[in-house]
PDB file of C-alpha atoms in Angstrom:
ATOM      1  CA  UNK A   1      15.846  19.915  -4.421  1.00  0.00           C
ATOM      2  CA  UNK A   2      15.458  18.074  -0.658  1.00  0.00           C
ATOM      3  CA  UNK A   3      15.606  20.155   2.073  1.00  0.00           C
ATOM      4  CA  UNK A   4      13.407  17.821   4.772  1.00  0.00           C
ATOM      5  CA  UNK A   5      16.319  14.801   4.354  1.00  0.00           C
ATOM      6  CA  UNK A   6      19.318  14.464   6.406  1.00  0.00           C
ATOM      7  CA  UNK A   7      22.657  16.093   5.848  1.00  0.00           C
ATOM      8  CA  UNK A   8      24.654  12.543   5.804  1.00  0.00           C
ATOM      9  CA  UNK A   9      21.866  11.780   4.199  1.00  0.00           C
ATOM     10  CA  UNK A  10      22.410  14.280   1.465  1.00  0.00           C
ATOM     11  CA  UNK A  11      26.362  12.774   1.729  1.00  0.00           C
ATOM     12  CA  UNK A  12      25.572   8.879   1.558  1.00  0.00           C
ATOM     13  CA  UNK A  13      23.711   9.846  -1.936  1.00  0.00           C
ATOM     14  CA  UNK A  14      26.295  11.747  -3.520  1.00  0.00           C
ATOM     15  CA  UNK A  15      29.151   8.391  -2.881  1.00  0.00           C
ATOM     16  CA  UNK A  16      25.658   6.093  -4.281  1.00  0.00           C
ATOM     17  CA  UNK A  17      25.463   8.688  -7.301  1.00  0.00           C
ATOM     18  CA  UNK A  18      29.525   7.830  -7.635  1.00  0.00           C
ATOM     19  CA  UNK A  19      29.512   4.823  -8.245  1.00  0.00           C
ATOM     20  CA  UNK A  20      28.804   3.731 -11.534  1.00  0.00           C
ATOM     21  CA  UNK A  21      26.866  -0.089 -10.393  1.00  0.00           C
ATOM     22  CA  UNK A  22      24.299   2.378  -9.207  1.00  0.00           C
ATOM     23  CA  UNK A  23      21.672   2.785 -11.463  1.00  0.00           C
ATOM     24  CA  UNK A  24      19.727   5.048  -8.890  1.00  0.00           C
ATOM     25  CA  UNK A  25      18.291   5.930  -5.126  1.00  0.00           C
ATOM     26  CA  UNK A  26      14.570   6.457  -4.370  1.00  0.00           C
ATOM     27  CA  UNK A  27      13.290   8.696  -1.536  1.00  0.00           C
ATOM     28  CA  UNK A  28       9.723   6.304  -0.094  1.00  0.00           C
ATOM     29  CA  UNK A  29       8.399   6.517   3.326  1.00  0.00           C
ATOM     30  CA  UNK A  30       6.798   9.850   5.012  1.00  0.00           C
ATOM     31  CA  UNK A  31       8.894  11.832   3.812  1.00  0.00           C
ATOM     32  CA  UNK A  32       8.000  10.978   0.364  1.00  0.00           C
ATOM     33  CA  UNK A  33       4.821  11.239   0.989  1.00  0.00           C
ATOM     34  CA  UNK A  34       4.610  15.018   3.069  1.00  0.00           C
ATOM     35  CA  UNK A  35       4.417  12.472   6.562  1.00  0.00           C
ATOM     36  CA  UNK A  36       7.480  13.046   7.757  1.00  0.00           C
ATOM     37  CA  UNK A  37       8.248  13.908  11.404  1.00  0.00           C
ATOM     38  CA  UNK A  38       9.840  14.298  14.363  1.00  0.00           C
ATOM     39  CA  UNK A  39      10.064  10.081  14.519  1.00  0.00           C
ATOM     40  CA  UNK A  40      10.666  10.152  10.462  1.00  0.00           C
ATOM     41  CA  UNK A  41      14.368   8.360   9.553  1.00  0.00           C
ATOM     42  CA  UNK A  42      15.343   9.064   5.482  1.00  0.00           C
ATOM     43  CA  UNK A  43      13.812   6.014   3.843  1.00  0.00           C
ATOM     44  CA  UNK A  44      15.363   5.069   0.533  1.00  0.00           C
ATOM     45  CA  UNK A  45      15.822   2.261  -2.134  1.00  0.00           C
ATOM     46  CA  UNK A  46      19.407   2.237  -3.592  1.00  0.00           C
ATOM     47  CA  UNK A  47      19.096   0.211  -7.111  1.00  0.00           C
ATOM     48  CA  UNK A  48      22.015  -1.575  -8.186  1.00  0.00           C
ATOM     49  CA  UNK A  49      23.470  -3.509 -11.305  1.00  0.00           C
ATOM     50  CA  UNK A  50      21.894  -7.033 -11.312  1.00  0.00           C
ATOM     51  CA  UNK A  51      25.950  -8.202 -11.057  1.00  0.00           C
ATOM     52  CA  UNK A  52      26.133  -5.021  -8.594  1.00  0.00           C
ATOM     53  CA  UNK A  53      23.084  -6.727  -6.856  1.00  0.00           C
ATOM     54  CA  UNK A  54      24.592 -10.469  -6.999  1.00  0.00           C
ATOM     55  CA  UNK A  55      27.379  -9.275  -5.387  1.00  0.00           C
ATOM     56  CA  UNK A  56      25.523  -9.063  -1.807  1.00  0.00           C
ATOM     57  CA  UNK A  57      24.936 -10.987  -0.070  1.00  0.00           C
ATOM     58  CA  UNK A  58      21.913 -11.137   1.849  1.00  0.00           C
ATOM     59  CA  UNK A  59      23.559  -8.855   5.332  1.00  0.00           C
ATOM     60  CA  UNK A  60      24.681  -6.435   3.211  1.00  0.00           C
ATOM     61  CA  UNK A  61      21.520  -5.636   1.156  1.00  0.00           C
ATOM     62  CA  UNK A  62      20.719  -3.070   3.739  1.00  0.00           C
ATOM     63  CA  UNK A  63      22.700  -0.235   4.783  1.00  0.00           C
ATOM     64  CA  UNK A  64      21.629   1.867   8.017  1.00  0.00           C
ATOM     65  CA  UNK A  65      22.622   4.682   9.801  1.00  0.00           C
ATOM     66  CA  UNK A  66      22.083   5.177  13.259  1.00  0.00           C
ATOM     67  CA  UNK A  67      23.353   7.620  16.129  1.00  0.00           C
ATOM     68  CA  UNK A  68      23.489   8.325  19.821  1.00  0.00           C
ATOM     69  CA  UNK A  69      21.856   5.542  21.821  1.00  0.00           C
ATOM     70  CA  UNK A  70      19.041   5.293  23.994  1.00  0.00           C
ATOM     71  CA  UNK A  71      16.609   8.023  24.485  1.00  0.00           C
ATOM     72  CA  UNK A  72      18.838  10.289  22.159  1.00  0.00           C
ATOM     73  CA  UNK A  73      19.234   7.701  19.646  1.00  0.00           C
ATOM     74  CA  UNK A  74      17.397   8.120  16.292  1.00  0.00           C
ATOM     75  CA  UNK A  75      17.315   6.676  13.051  1.00  0.00           C
ATOM     76  CA  UNK A  76      19.425   8.638  10.072  1.00  0.00           C
ATOM     77  CA  UNK A  77      18.427   6.362   7.041  1.00  0.00           C
ATOM     78  CA  UNK A  78      17.750   3.269   6.188  1.00  0.00           C
ATOM     79  CA  UNK A  79      18.292   1.581   2.531  1.00  0.00           C
ATOM     80  CA  UNK A  80      17.467  -1.210   0.508  1.00  0.00           C
ATOM     81  CA  UNK A  81      19.453  -2.410  -1.763  1.00  0.00           C
ATOM     82  CA  UNK A  82      17.720  -3.704  -4.914  1.00  0.00           C
ATOM     83  CA  UNK A  83      18.430  -4.760  -8.103  1.00  0.00           C
ATOM     84  CA  UNK A  84      17.080  -3.215 -11.251  1.00  0.00           C
ATOM     85  CA  UNK A  85      15.344  -6.338 -12.529  1.00  0.00           C
ATOM     86  CA  UNK A  86      13.700  -6.426  -9.102  1.00  0.00           C
ATOM     87  CA  UNK A  87      12.465  -3.268  -9.223  1.00  0.00           C
ATOM     88  CA  UNK A  88      10.646  -3.945 -12.698  1.00  0.00           C
ATOM     89  CA  UNK A  89       9.213  -7.319 -12.086  1.00  0.00           C
ATOM     90  CA  UNK A  90       7.330  -5.068  -9.123  1.00  0.00           C
ATOM     91  CA  UNK A  91       4.887  -4.091 -12.144  1.00  0.00           C
ATOM     92  CA  UNK A  92       3.326  -7.519 -12.740  1.00  0.00           C
ATOM     93  CA  UNK A  93       3.240  -7.930  -8.618  1.00  0.00           C
ATOM     94  CA  UNK A  94      -0.125  -8.776  -6.892  1.00  0.00           C
ATOM     95  CA  UNK A  95       1.420  -7.139  -3.434  1.00  0.00           C
ATOM     96  CA  UNK A  96       0.329  -3.365  -2.907  1.00  0.00           C
ATOM     97  CA  UNK A  97       4.050  -3.766  -0.251  1.00  0.00           C
ATOM     98  CA  UNK A  98       5.559  -3.593  -4.456  1.00  0.00           C
ATOM     99  CA  UNK A  99       3.469  -0.862  -5.963  1.00  0.00           C
ATOM    100  CA  UNK A 100       2.677   2.208  -2.652  1.00  0.00           C
ATOM    101  CA  UNK A 101       5.735   3.091  -2.313  1.00  0.00           C
ATOM    102  CA  UNK A 102       6.582   4.057  -5.614  1.00  0.00           C
ATOM    103  CA  UNK A 103       3.033   6.972  -4.857  1.00  0.00           C
ATOM    104  CA  UNK A 104       5.826   9.027  -3.706  1.00  0.00           C
ATOM    105  CA  UNK A 105       8.891   8.352  -4.567  1.00  0.00           C
ATOM    106  CA  UNK A 106      11.099  11.679  -6.039  1.00  0.00           C
ATOM    107  CA  UNK A 107      14.395  10.224  -7.699  1.00  0.00           C
ATOM    108  CA  UNK A 108      17.471  11.731  -6.051  1.00  0.00           C
ATOM    109  CA  UNK A 109      18.695  10.427  -8.958  1.00  0.00           C
ATOM    110  CA  UNK A 110      18.453   8.319 -11.921  1.00  0.00           C
ATOM    111  CA  UNK A 111      21.682   7.263 -14.265  1.00  0.00           C
ATOM    112  CA  UNK A 112      19.851   7.083 -17.082  1.00  0.00           C
ATOM    113  CA  UNK A 113      16.387   7.300 -16.994  1.00  0.00           C
ATOM    114  CA  UNK A 114      15.030   3.332 -16.647  1.00  0.00           C
ATOM    115  CA  UNK A 115      15.330   3.810 -12.777  1.00  0.00           C
ATOM    116  CA  UNK A 116      12.420   6.158 -13.537  1.00  0.00           C
ATOM    117  CA  UNK A 117      10.744   4.077 -16.006  1.00  0.00           C
ATOM    118  CA  UNK A 118      10.732   1.585 -13.112  1.00  0.00           C
ATOM    119  CA  UNK A 119       8.954   3.234 -11.170  1.00  0.00           C
ATOM    120  CA  UNK A 120       6.072   4.236 -13.499  1.00  0.00           C
ATOM    121  CA  UNK A 121       5.542   1.188 -15.006  1.00  0.00           C
ATOM    122  CA  UNK A 122       4.778  -0.089 -10.927  1.00  0.00           C
ATOM    123  CA  UNK A 123       2.815   2.900  -9.838  1.00  0.00           C
ATOM    124  CA  UNK A 124       0.039   1.485 -12.792  1.00  0.00           C
ATOM    125  CA  UNK A 125      -2.949  -0.467 -11.444  1.00  0.00           C
ATOM    126  CA  UNK A 126      -3.939  -2.605 -14.420  1.00  0.00           C
ATOM    127  CA  UNK A 127      -8.087  -2.428 -15.371  1.00  0.00           C
ATOM    128  CA  UNK A 128      -8.595  -6.372 -15.167  1.00  0.00           C
ATOM    129  CA  UNK A 129      -7.377  -6.634 -11.478  1.00  0.00           C
ATOM    130  CA  UNK A 130      -8.828  -3.212 -10.307  1.00  0.00           C
ATOM    131  CA  UNK A 131     -12.532  -4.827 -11.836  1.00  0.00           C
ATOM    132  CA  UNK A 132     -11.234  -7.521 -10.059  1.00  0.00           C
ATOM    133  CA  UNK A 133     -10.066  -6.376  -6.564  1.00  0.00           C
ATOM    134  CA  UNK A 134     -13.424  -4.238  -6.775  1.00  0.00           C
ATOM    135  CA  UNK A 135     -15.801  -7.294  -6.969  1.00  0.00           C
ATOM    136  CA  UNK A 136     -13.662  -9.205  -3.905  1.00  0.00           C
ATOM    137  CA  UNK A 137     -13.752  -6.277  -1.732  1.00  0.00           C
ATOM    138  CA  UNK A 138     -17.525  -5.282  -2.840  1.00  0.00           C
ATOM    139  CA  UNK A 139     -18.122  -8.629  -0.715  1.00  0.00           C
ATOM    140  CA  UNK A 140     -16.116  -8.444   1.609  1.00  0.00           C
ATOM    141  CA  UNK A 141     -17.310  -5.324   2.771  1.00  0.00           C
ATOM    142  CA  UNK A 142     -20.572  -5.692   2.345  1.00  0.00           C
ATOM    143  CA  UNK A 143     -20.600  -9.013   4.458  1.00  0.00           C
ATOM    144  CA  UNK A 144     -17.716  -8.443   6.971  1.00  0.00           C
ATOM    145  CA  UNK A 145     -19.080  -6.302   9.092  1.00  0.00           C
ATOM    146  CA  UNK A 146     -23.166  -7.696   8.755  1.00  0.00           C
ATOM    147  CA  UNK A 147     -21.046 -11.036  10.222  1.00  0.00           C
ATOM    148  CA  UNK A 148     -20.016  -8.607  12.806  1.00  0.00           C
ATOM    149  CA  UNK A 149     -23.032  -6.935  14.389  1.00  0.00           C
ATOM    150  CA  UNK A 150     -23.929 -10.839  14.266  1.00  0.00           C
ATOM    151  CA  UNK A 151     -20.618 -11.488  16.471  1.00  0.00           C
ATOM    152  CA  UNK A 152     -20.586  -8.906  18.782  1.00  0.00           C
ATOM    153  CA  UNK A 153     -24.989  -9.322  19.886  1.00  0.00           C
ATOM    154  CA  UNK A 154     -23.500 -12.902  21.154  1.00  0.00           C
ATOM    155  CA  UNK A 155     -21.745 -10.600  23.020  1.00  0.00           C
ATOM    156  CA  UNK A 156     -18.103 -11.881  21.755  1.00  0.00           C
ATOM    157  CA  UNK A 157     -16.839  -7.971  21.561  1.00  0.00           C
ATOM    158  CA  UNK A 158     -13.122  -8.873  20.388  1.00  0.00           C
ATOM    159  CA  UNK A 159     -14.068 -11.142  17.121  1.00  0.00           C
ATOM    160  CA  UNK A 160     -17.042  -8.606  16.723  1.00  0.00           C
ATOM    161  CA  UNK A 161     -14.009  -6.416  16.572  1.00  0.00           C
ATOM    162  CA  UNK A 162     -11.458  -8.489  14.540  1.00  0.00           C
ATOM    163  CA  UNK A 163     -14.789  -8.210  11.916  1.00  0.00           C
ATOM    164  CA  UNK A 164     -15.283  -4.666  12.140  1.00  0.00           C
ATOM    165  CA  UNK A 165     -11.309  -4.642  10.980  1.00  0.00           C
ATOM    166  CA  UNK A 166     -11.761  -7.189   7.851  1.00  0.00           C
ATOM    167  CA  UNK A 167     -14.630  -4.945   6.465  1.00  0.00           C
ATOM    168  CA  UNK A 168     -12.350  -2.039   6.682  1.00  0.00           C
ATOM    169  CA  UNK A 169     -10.076  -3.873   4.993  1.00  0.00           C
ATOM    170  CA  UNK A 170     -12.196  -4.974   2.752  1.00  0.00           C
ATOM    171  CA  UNK A 171     -13.197  -1.304   2.690  1.00  0.00           C
ATOM    172  CA  UNK A 172      -9.980   0.582   1.898  1.00  0.00           C
ATOM    173  CA  UNK A 173      -8.926  -1.746  -1.072  1.00  0.00           C
ATOM    174  CA  UNK A 174     -12.639  -0.634  -2.296  1.00  0.00           C
ATOM    175  CA  UNK A 175     -12.312   3.140  -1.555  1.00  0.00           C
ATOM    176  CA  UNK A 176      -8.347   3.099  -2.668  1.00  0.00           C
ATOM    177  CA  UNK A 177      -8.614   0.398  -6.292  1.00  0.00           C
ATOM    178  CA  UNK A 178     -12.013   3.145  -7.085  1.00  0.00           C
ATOM    179  CA  UNK A 179      -9.789   6.057  -7.817  1.00  0.00           C
ATOM    180  CA  UNK A 180      -6.842   3.512  -9.336  1.00  0.00           C
ATOM    181  CA  UNK A 181      -4.216   3.832  -5.684  1.00  0.00           C
ATOM    182  CA  UNK A 182      -2.679   0.887  -4.420  1.00  0.00           C
ATOM    183  CA  UNK A 183      -3.458   0.407  -0.334  1.00  0.00           C
ATOM    184  CA  UNK A 184      -0.846   2.238   2.395  1.00  0.00           C
ATOM    185  CA  UNK A 185       0.490   0.560   4.803  1.00  0.00           C
ATOM    186  CA  UNK A 186      -1.595   0.044   8.029  1.00  0.00           C
ATOM    187  CA  UNK A 187       0.074   2.435   9.345  1.00  0.00           C
ATOM    188  CA  UNK A 188      -0.355   5.421   6.597  1.00  0.00           C
ATOM    189  CA  UNK A 189      -4.467   5.176   6.489  1.00  0.00           C
ATOM    190  CA  UNK A 190      -5.406   8.048   8.294  1.00  0.00           C
ATOM    191  CA  UNK A 191      -2.959  10.270   6.749  1.00  0.00           C
ATOM    192  CA  UNK A 192      -3.494   8.504   3.246  1.00  0.00           C
ATOM    193  CA  UNK A 193      -7.741   8.443   3.413  1.00  0.00           C
ATOM    194  CA  UNK A 194      -8.146  12.767   3.278  1.00  0.00           C
ATOM    195  CA  UNK A 195      -5.520  12.257   0.188  1.00  0.00           C
ATOM    196  CA  UNK A 196      -8.819  10.455  -1.639  1.00  0.00           C
ATOM    197  CA  UNK A 197     -11.712  11.821  -3.837  1.00  0.00           C
ATOM    198  CA  UNK A 198     -14.211  10.379  -1.542  1.00  0.00           C
ATOM    199  CA  UNK A 199     -17.552  11.406  -3.244  1.00  0.00           C
ATOM    200  CA  UNK A 200     -19.073  10.070  -0.620  1.00  0.00           C
ATOM    201  CA  UNK A 201     -17.828  10.239   2.217  1.00  0.00           C
ATOM    202  CA  UNK A 202     -16.574   6.447   3.126  1.00  0.00           C
ATOM    203  CA  UNK A 203     -13.196   7.517   4.402  1.00  0.00           C
ATOM    204  CA  UNK A 204     -15.019   9.113   7.615  1.00  0.00           C
ATOM    205  CA  UNK A 205     -17.160   6.466   7.858  1.00  0.00           C
ATOM    206  CA  UNK A 206     -14.502   3.600   7.816  1.00  0.00           C
ATOM    207  CA  UNK A 207     -12.155   5.857  10.486  1.00  0.00           C
ATOM    208  CA  UNK A 208     -15.189   5.639  13.063  1.00  0.00           C
ATOM    209  CA  UNK A 209     -15.639   2.086  12.114  1.00  0.00           C
ATOM    210  CA  UNK A 210     -12.451   1.219  13.585  1.00  0.00           C
ATOM    211  CA  UNK A 211     -12.025   3.820  16.714  1.00  0.00           C
ATOM    212  CA  UNK A 212     -15.463   2.161  17.769  1.00  0.00           C
ATOM    213  CA  UNK A 213     -15.623  -1.127  16.915  1.00  0.00           C
ATOM    214  CA  UNK A 214     -18.786  -0.317  15.319  1.00  0.00           C
ATOM    215  CA  UNK A 215     -19.831  -2.319  12.436  1.00  0.00           C
ATOM    216  CA  UNK A 216     -23.421   0.080  11.575  1.00  0.00           C
ATOM    217  CA  UNK A 217     -20.445   2.452   9.668  1.00  0.00           C
ATOM    218  CA  UNK A 218     -19.300   0.602   7.306  1.00  0.00           C
ATOM    219  CA  UNK A 219     -22.871  -0.727   6.143  1.00  0.00           C
ATOM    220  CA  UNK A 220     -23.373   2.234   5.780  1.00  0.00           C
ATOM    221  CA  UNK A 221     -20.518   3.965   3.658  1.00  0.00           C
ATOM    222  CA  UNK A 222     -20.992  -0.219   1.097  1.00  0.00           C
ATOM    223  CA  UNK A 223     -24.947   1.485   0.673  1.00  0.00           C
ATOM    224  CA  UNK A 224     -23.261   4.450  -0.072  1.00  0.00           C
ATOM    225  CA  UNK A 225     -20.805   3.636  -2.289  1.00  0.00           C
ATOM    226  CA  UNK A 226     -23.414   1.153  -4.586  1.00  0.00           C
ATOM    227  CA  UNK A 227     -23.870   3.453  -7.555  1.00  0.00           C
ATOM    228  CA  UNK A 228     -20.016   4.062  -8.106  1.00  0.00           C
ATOM    229  CA  UNK A 229     -19.517   0.597  -7.800  1.00  0.00           C
ATOM    230  CA  UNK A 230     -21.328   0.241 -10.242  1.00  0.00           C
ATOM    231  CA  UNK A 231     -20.331   2.794 -12.928  1.00  0.00           C
ATOM    232  CA  UNK A 232     -17.126   0.725 -12.320  1.00  0.00           C
ATOM    233  CA  UNK A 233     -19.123  -2.805 -13.642  1.00  0.00           C
ATOM    234  CA  UNK A 234     -19.796  -4.774  -9.837  1.00  0.00           C
ATOM    235  CA  UNK A 235     -22.995  -5.501 -10.269  1.00  0.00           C
ATOM    236  CA  UNK A 236     -25.568  -4.110  -8.090  1.00  0.00           C
ATOM    237  CA  UNK A 237     -27.042  -5.211  -4.246  1.00  0.00           C
ATOM    238  CA  UNK A 238     -29.667  -7.209  -5.429  1.00  0.00           C
ATOM    239  CA  UNK A 239     -27.443 -10.026  -7.129  1.00  0.00           C
ATOM    240  CA  UNK A 240     -23.969  -9.854  -4.371  1.00  0.00           C
ATOM    241  CA  UNK A 241     -25.626 -13.360  -2.959  1.00  0.00           C
ATOM    242  CA  UNK A 242     -25.184 -14.536  -7.034  1.00  0.00           C
ATOM    243  CA  UNK A 243     -21.936 -12.428  -7.448  1.00  0.00           C
ATOM    244  CA  UNK A 244     -21.018 -14.383  -3.530  1.00  0.00           C
ATOM    245  CA  UNK A 245     -21.029 -17.749  -4.291  1.00  0.00           C
ATOM    246  CA  UNK A 246     -19.278 -16.794  -8.548  1.00  0.00           C
ATOM    247  CA  UNK A 247     -16.683 -15.801  -6.016  1.00  0.00           C
ATOM    248  CA  UNK A 248     -16.047 -18.128  -4.038  1.00  0.00           C
ATOM    249  CA  UNK A 249     -16.840 -21.318  -6.415  1.00  0.00           C
ATOM    250  CA  UNK A 250     -13.625 -23.545  -6.759  1.00  0.00           C
ATOM    251  CA  UNK A 251     -13.234 -22.543 -10.528  1.00  0.00           C
ATOM    252  CA  UNK A 252     -11.992 -18.920  -9.036  1.00  0.00           C
ATOM    253  CA  UNK A 253     -10.001 -20.471  -6.485  1.00  0.00           C
ATOM    254  CA  UNK A 254      -7.207 -18.558  -7.729  1.00  0.00           C
ATOM    255  CA  UNK A 255      -7.972 -15.081  -8.008  1.00  0.00           C
ATOM    256  CA  UNK A 256      -9.755 -15.254  -4.556  1.00  0.00           C
ATOM    257  CA  UNK A 257      -6.467 -16.367  -3.479  1.00  0.00           C
ATOM    258  CA  UNK A 258      -5.069 -12.773  -5.095  1.00  0.00           C
ATOM    259  CA  UNK A 259      -8.071 -11.090  -4.071  1.00  0.00           C
ATOM    260  CA  UNK A 260     -10.271 -12.138  -1.383  1.00  0.00           C
ATOM    261  CA  UNK A 261      -9.669 -11.077   2.397  1.00  0.00           C
ATOM    262  CA  UNK A 262      -7.479 -14.526   4.269  1.00  0.00           C
TER     263      UNK A 262
END
């Protein structure tokens, strides 16, 4: 059923399946998203009963198989143990890392359906969370490239490129939230961006800005996105200054801690 996995992984999954305290095994990582290449190992999550997980020492929550030494060294599988309760709790997490891996997470097996249910819950983005993310990311994506332009004109190239990266981060949050999706891990950004519908073609502009350290493509992208943002509840650009003042007000500190860029 999963021919792209190593034979040793299939054998290890069979061992887990035979244990009653193992409730399910998920494939996560590059192969789950169809991004596997010659550098990829099999990234797994092994869901245990709460009692079984509680018996593990911290050093025992990882199960890794590495073969070879030196230039022939190869990671075969890298498995993380977690409890069912921990997996279920990710549904309400505000961290993308607790959601993104489950966007492409086929079940290698599921003992009683509870793992599949928890995975489906972790995939979803709450509507109120999404709107807050859109509002904050809009302001961050609009301000960072403007600050980058001024910083670069002052001759501070490193700081200017850092601000371009901040703007790209904000624009990434914006593009994926517009499609009700969680932000991918940084090292898979360029593989995930083409999977967006992206009707305004903002994704290539984002990559261009990062590649050249140029804020101009980010400014072009946020301008083109304005109609989509307004349709999804974000104020129009003429009201972004007022929105900025609202978001940075001390009354919104808790929301900003979740949705604002550090």
